[in-house]
Short mmCIF file of C-alpha atoms in Angstrom, two decimals:
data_model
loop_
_atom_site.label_atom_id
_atom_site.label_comp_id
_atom_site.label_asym_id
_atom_site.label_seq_id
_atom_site.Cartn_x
_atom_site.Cartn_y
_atom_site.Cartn_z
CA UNK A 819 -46.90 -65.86 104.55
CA UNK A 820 -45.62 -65.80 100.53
CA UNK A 821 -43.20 -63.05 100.68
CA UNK A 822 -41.87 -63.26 96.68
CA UNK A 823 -39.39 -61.06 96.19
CA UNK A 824 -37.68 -60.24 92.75
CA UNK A 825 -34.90 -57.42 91.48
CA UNK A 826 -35.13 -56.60 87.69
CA UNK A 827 -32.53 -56.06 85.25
CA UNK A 828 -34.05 -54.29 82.08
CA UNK A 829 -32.59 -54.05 78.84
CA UNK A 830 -31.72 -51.89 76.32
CA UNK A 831 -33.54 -51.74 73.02
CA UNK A 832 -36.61 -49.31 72.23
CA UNK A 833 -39.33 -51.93 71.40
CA UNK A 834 -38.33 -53.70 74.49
CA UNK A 835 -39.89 -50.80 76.64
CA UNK A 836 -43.26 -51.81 76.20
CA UNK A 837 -42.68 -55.46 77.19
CA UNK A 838 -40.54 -54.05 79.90
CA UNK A 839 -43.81 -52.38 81.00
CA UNK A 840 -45.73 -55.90 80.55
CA UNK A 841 -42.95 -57.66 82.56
CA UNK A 842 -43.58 -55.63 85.98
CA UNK A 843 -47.43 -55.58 85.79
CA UNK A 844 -47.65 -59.29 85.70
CA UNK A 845 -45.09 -59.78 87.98
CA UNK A 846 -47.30 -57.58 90.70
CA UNK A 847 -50.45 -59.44 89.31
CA UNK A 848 -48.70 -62.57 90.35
CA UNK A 849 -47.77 -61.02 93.96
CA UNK A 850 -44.12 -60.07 93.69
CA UNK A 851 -42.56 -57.51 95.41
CA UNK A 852 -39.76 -55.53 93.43
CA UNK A 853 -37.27 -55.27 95.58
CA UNK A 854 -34.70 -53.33 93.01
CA UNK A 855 -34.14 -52.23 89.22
CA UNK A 856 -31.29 -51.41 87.17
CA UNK A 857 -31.94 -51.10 83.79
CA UNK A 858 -30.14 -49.65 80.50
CA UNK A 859 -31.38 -47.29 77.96
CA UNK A 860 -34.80 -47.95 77.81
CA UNK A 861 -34.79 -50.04 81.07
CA UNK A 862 -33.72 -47.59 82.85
CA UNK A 863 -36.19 -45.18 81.50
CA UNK A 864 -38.75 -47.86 82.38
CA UNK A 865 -37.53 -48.70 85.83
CA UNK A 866 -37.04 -44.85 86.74
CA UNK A 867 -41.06 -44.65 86.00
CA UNK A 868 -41.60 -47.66 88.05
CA UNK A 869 -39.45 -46.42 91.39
CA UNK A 870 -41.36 -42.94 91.23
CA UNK A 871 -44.66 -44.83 90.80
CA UNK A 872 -45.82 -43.38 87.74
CA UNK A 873 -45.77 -46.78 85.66
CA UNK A 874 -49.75 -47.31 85.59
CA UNK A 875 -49.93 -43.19 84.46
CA UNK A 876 -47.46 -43.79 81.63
CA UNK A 877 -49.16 -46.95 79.80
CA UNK A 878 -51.65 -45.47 77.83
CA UNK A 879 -48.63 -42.33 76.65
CA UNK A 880 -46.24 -45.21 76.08
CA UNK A 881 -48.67 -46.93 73.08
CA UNK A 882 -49.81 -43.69 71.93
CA UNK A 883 -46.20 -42.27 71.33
CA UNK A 884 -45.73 -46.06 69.31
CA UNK A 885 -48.58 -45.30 67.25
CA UNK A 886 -47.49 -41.86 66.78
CA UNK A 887 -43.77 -42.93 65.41
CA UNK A 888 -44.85 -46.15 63.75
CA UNK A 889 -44.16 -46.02 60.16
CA UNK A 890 -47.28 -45.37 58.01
CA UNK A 891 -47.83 -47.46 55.26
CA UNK A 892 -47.53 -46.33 51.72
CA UNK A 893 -51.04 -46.38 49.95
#
């Protein structure tokens, strides 16, 4: 039995969320268990989705609000 256990410690740092998000879904892809999060600023933000299980429903409304508050550029 591969019991693979890791706790995460996520950062602060607003462009980091979406790697944050990255982070934990290949983590599970690989087989590990999260066994705890603490996180600051945005990591906690990100690991408060996680622990409620909402992480998979907030993806796609994580890139759109980037693409929403990305600068435009000047034509």
């Amino acid at each position: 039995m591969n019991n693979k256990t890791v706790s995460l410690i996520l950062g602060s740092g607003g462009a980091r969320g979406l790697a944050h998000i990255g982070i934990i879904q290949e983590l599970e892809k690989q087989g590990y268990q999260i066994k705890s999060i603490s996180g600051c600023s945005i990591g906690a933000l990100i690991g408060g989705i996680y622990a409620i299980g909402k992480l998979g429903i907030s993806v796609p409304l994580s890139i759109e609000a980037v693409k929403l508050t990305s600068p435009q550029e000047s034509s």
